[in-house]
Every structure is written in structure tokens, then in C-alpha cells.
Amino acid sequence: AQKITQTQPGMFVQEKEAVTLDCTYDTSDPSYGLFWYKQPSSGEMIFLIYQGSYDQQNATEGRYSLNFQKARKSANLVISASQLGDSAMYFCAMRESGTGNQFYFGTGTSLTVIP
Amino acid sequence: ETGVTQTPRHLVMGMTNKKSLKCEQHLGHNAMYWYKQSAKKPLELMFVYSLEERVENNSVPSRFSPECPNSSHLFLHLHTLQPEDSALYLCASSQEKQSSGANVLTFGAGSRLTVL
């Protein structure tokens, strides 16, 4: 079974609107971390936001927030007030505390912001 | 220089060539990684070095050979590659903390490899 599932290969959003990128995960480890990365066409993977499995509140970083629903094993990324520069690939990832240095990545979602 | 630097950014090689990818991190991290990114596939972890010791090798073909001479430098030596090895190779680093899931990976911009 896939550890990280991103079901939206491509998404479009109007500039200044909010958009939600879906991510579900699969783990039996009680301690894990969830990450979102952005990859522009230049290639570099840029860290956006982190959520720990024991964190009580949803993580927020500026215009990024993570909608963490532990029982559903989902960790959706919400981008508010979209900007043209947000157009990129977005990857969800997970690291389990019990598996050392292994990060599991999803297949990504391509986001296009329309002017 | 800051962050994680990868060279070359683009590489075209024949199947009989020998080449190397280089990665350098300026973050003081103690772990470095090589990932392979192919179209429409999740990132594949190839190698991990923690404190200069290889701790992960995910069944990567022997035509890929990593080298980590110190905590700041990581190489991927390439020899007799196949066309299916064409991909974006990403280097990353992290500061490993004990029993913590919050060890963020910091990536370089990648080396785009094309094997003819």
C-alpha cells in the first residue's frame, strides 16, 4: 500500500482565491511527521509546512495551513489568497519515527494559478 | 553559498561514460541524501549518509555509487547508465535529532540527467 496518496494530479485556482490540496497517509506508527513541499519549474523542493502527529493544533505558516484530520489520516494543504508565484508542483511527505531516515513522498499535485 | 548546492545542473551522457554528481551543504547538517525523481512517480530514496556513514541503500543498481567524504559533501558516481536512469537527481540534507519526526529535509535544485 502507498504510504502517501495525492489524488489530484492537477488543480487550477483563480488568483486571490483559496485552494486545498489533498493528502492522505497510511501508517501504524503513533509518532510521525507530515510535510508539504513546493517544487517550482526550477526544480528545487522548498519546504512549506510541518505537522507532528501529536500536535494538537493545525500548523500554519503565513498563507499556508495544514488541515490535519488524524482519524481520517489526512493532511490537506490549504493555500489562502493564491498568487501567480504559487504555480508549482506540491508534494506531501511523511516520516515515521520508527523507520529512521526514510521519508515517503506522494506523486504530487500540479497547481496552476490563473490571473 | 547557502543551503544545498548541486552541480552540474544538467548532464547528458552516453551509456559508456563515467560522470559524477556533486552536492554540497552549508547548513551544518549531519545527514545527506540522494533521491531520484522520475515523471509521475514518487521521489525514490537512493542513499542516506548519517554522520558520514551510509545508513540506507534502497536496492539501487551498482552503476550508481555514492561517496560521502565529509559531512558537507556528497557525490553520486555514475557508470554505464541506462536510458531509464534519465531523471532529476535531488540531493538533500537534514539535522538528525533523536526520536524526532520533525527533521526537515532541505533540498538542492537537482541535477537533470539525460542518458543517451
Tab-separated table of N, CA, C and O in Angstrom, chain B residues 2 6 14-15 19 22 24 29 33 43 45 55 57 63 66-67 70 72 77 84 88 93 97:
chain	number	residue	atom	x	y	z
B	2	THR	N	24.839	29.401	0.358
B	2	THR	CA	23.970	28.953	1.435
B	2	THR	C	23.168	27.760	0.952
B	2	THR	O	23.060	27.506	-0.248
B	6	GLN	N	23.946	21.876	-5.852
B	6	GLN	CA	24.213	20.696	-6.671
B	6	GLN	C	24.843	21.102	-7.995
B	6	GLN	O	24.408	22.070	-8.620
B	14	GLY	N	26.537	9.468	-22.445
B	14	GLY	CA	26.304	8.220	-23.143
B	14	GLY	C	26.352	7.063	-22.162
B	14	GLY	O	26.787	7.206	-21.019
B	15	MET	N	25.916	5.924	-22.617
B	15	MET	CA	25.818	4.766	-21.717
B	15	MET	C	27.172	4.250	-21.264
B	15	MET	O	27.274	3.561	-20.252
B	19	LYS	N	30.616	9.629	-15.061
B	19	LYS	CA	30.463	11.011	-14.607
B	19	LYS	C	30.115	10.999	-13.121
B	19	LYS	O	29.795	9.947	-12.548
B	22	LYS	N	27.692	16.180	-7.886
B	22	LYS	CA	28.237	16.685	-6.632
B	22	LYS	C	27.168	17.449	-5.862
B	22	LYS	O	26.333	18.149	-6.443
B	24	GLU	N	26.795	19.802	-2.141
B	24	GLU	CA	27.464	20.436	-1.005
B	24	GLU	C	26.423	21.157	-0.164
B	24	GLU	O	25.575	21.872	-0.693
B	29	HIS	N	24.381	20.429	8.643
B	29	HIS	CA	23.578	19.232	8.879
B	29	HIS	C	24.456	17.986	8.984
B	29	HIS	O	25.592	17.964	8.512
B	33	TYR	N	21.338	12.993	1.620
B	33	TYR	CA	20.506	12.025	0.893
B	33	TYR	C	20.645	12.229	-0.610
B	33	TYR	O	20.817	13.364	-1.080
B	43	LEU	N	9.097	10.458	-5.243
B	43	LEU	CA	10.551	10.508	-5.078
B	43	LEU	C	11.048	9.177	-4.540
B	43	LEU	O	10.467	8.613	-3.610
B	45	LEU	N	14.030	7.253	-2.659
B	45	LEU	CA	15.240	7.393	-1.871
B	45	LEU	C	16.280	6.413	-2.384
B	45	LEU	O	16.012	5.215	-2.507
B	55	VAL	N	23.717	4.724	5.754
B	55	VAL	CA	22.751	4.009	6.592
B	55	VAL	C	21.577	3.469	5.793
B	55	VAL	O	20.743	2.754	6.306
B	57	ASN	N	20.447	2.085	1.709
B	57	ASN	CA	20.764	1.825	0.312
B	57	ASN	C	19.598	1.024	-0.232
B	57	ASN	O	19.511	-0.178	-0.021
B	63	ARG	N	25.537	0.490	-10.721
B	63	ARG	CA	26.047	1.517	-11.629
B	63	ARG	C	25.950	2.911	-10.994
B	63	ARG	O	26.492	3.878	-11.512
B	66	PRO	N	27.631	5.944	-4.399
B	66	PRO	CA	27.726	7.173	-3.620
B	66	PRO	C	29.057	7.283	-2.892
B	66	PRO	O	29.738	6.289	-2.649
B	67	GLU	N	29.388	8.527	-2.566
B	67	GLU	CA	30.590	8.775	-1.769
B	67	GLU	C	30.333	9.985	-0.890
B	67	GLU	O	29.822	10.999	-1.360
B	70	ASN	N	32.923	13.805	3.661
B	70	ASN	CA	32.751	14.530	4.927
B	70	ASN	C	31.289	14.941	5.048
B	70	ASN	O	30.501	14.731	4.119
B	72	SER	N	29.778	17.603	4.737
B	72	SER	CA	29.281	18.677	3.882
B	72	SER	C	29.187	18.293	2.412
B	72	SER	O	28.596	19.024	1.627
B	77	HIS	N	28.503	8.817	-8.115
B	77	HIS	CA	29.306	8.432	-9.269
B	77	HIS	C	28.448	7.558	-10.188
B	77	HIS	O	27.769	6.629	-9.727
B	84	GLU	N	16.849	4.516	-19.015
B	84	GLU	CA	15.807	4.646	-17.981
B	84	GLU	C	16.325	5.308	-16.706
B	84	GLU	O	15.538	5.614	-15.793
B	88	LEU	N	15.632	13.474	-12.711
B	88	LEU	CA	16.170	14.561	-11.885
B	88	LEU	C	16.702	13.932	-10.599
B	88	LEU	O	15.976	13.208	-9.920
B	93	SER	N	19.663	17.451	2.641
B	93	SER	CA	20.346	17.280	3.920
B	93	SER	C	19.357	17.530	5.040
B	93	SER	O	18.302	18.142	4.840
B	97	LYS	N	17.788	14.502	14.729
B	97	LYS	CA	17.629	14.607	16.176
B	97	LYS	C	17.075	13.274	16.655
B	97	LYS	O	16.348	12.599	15.951
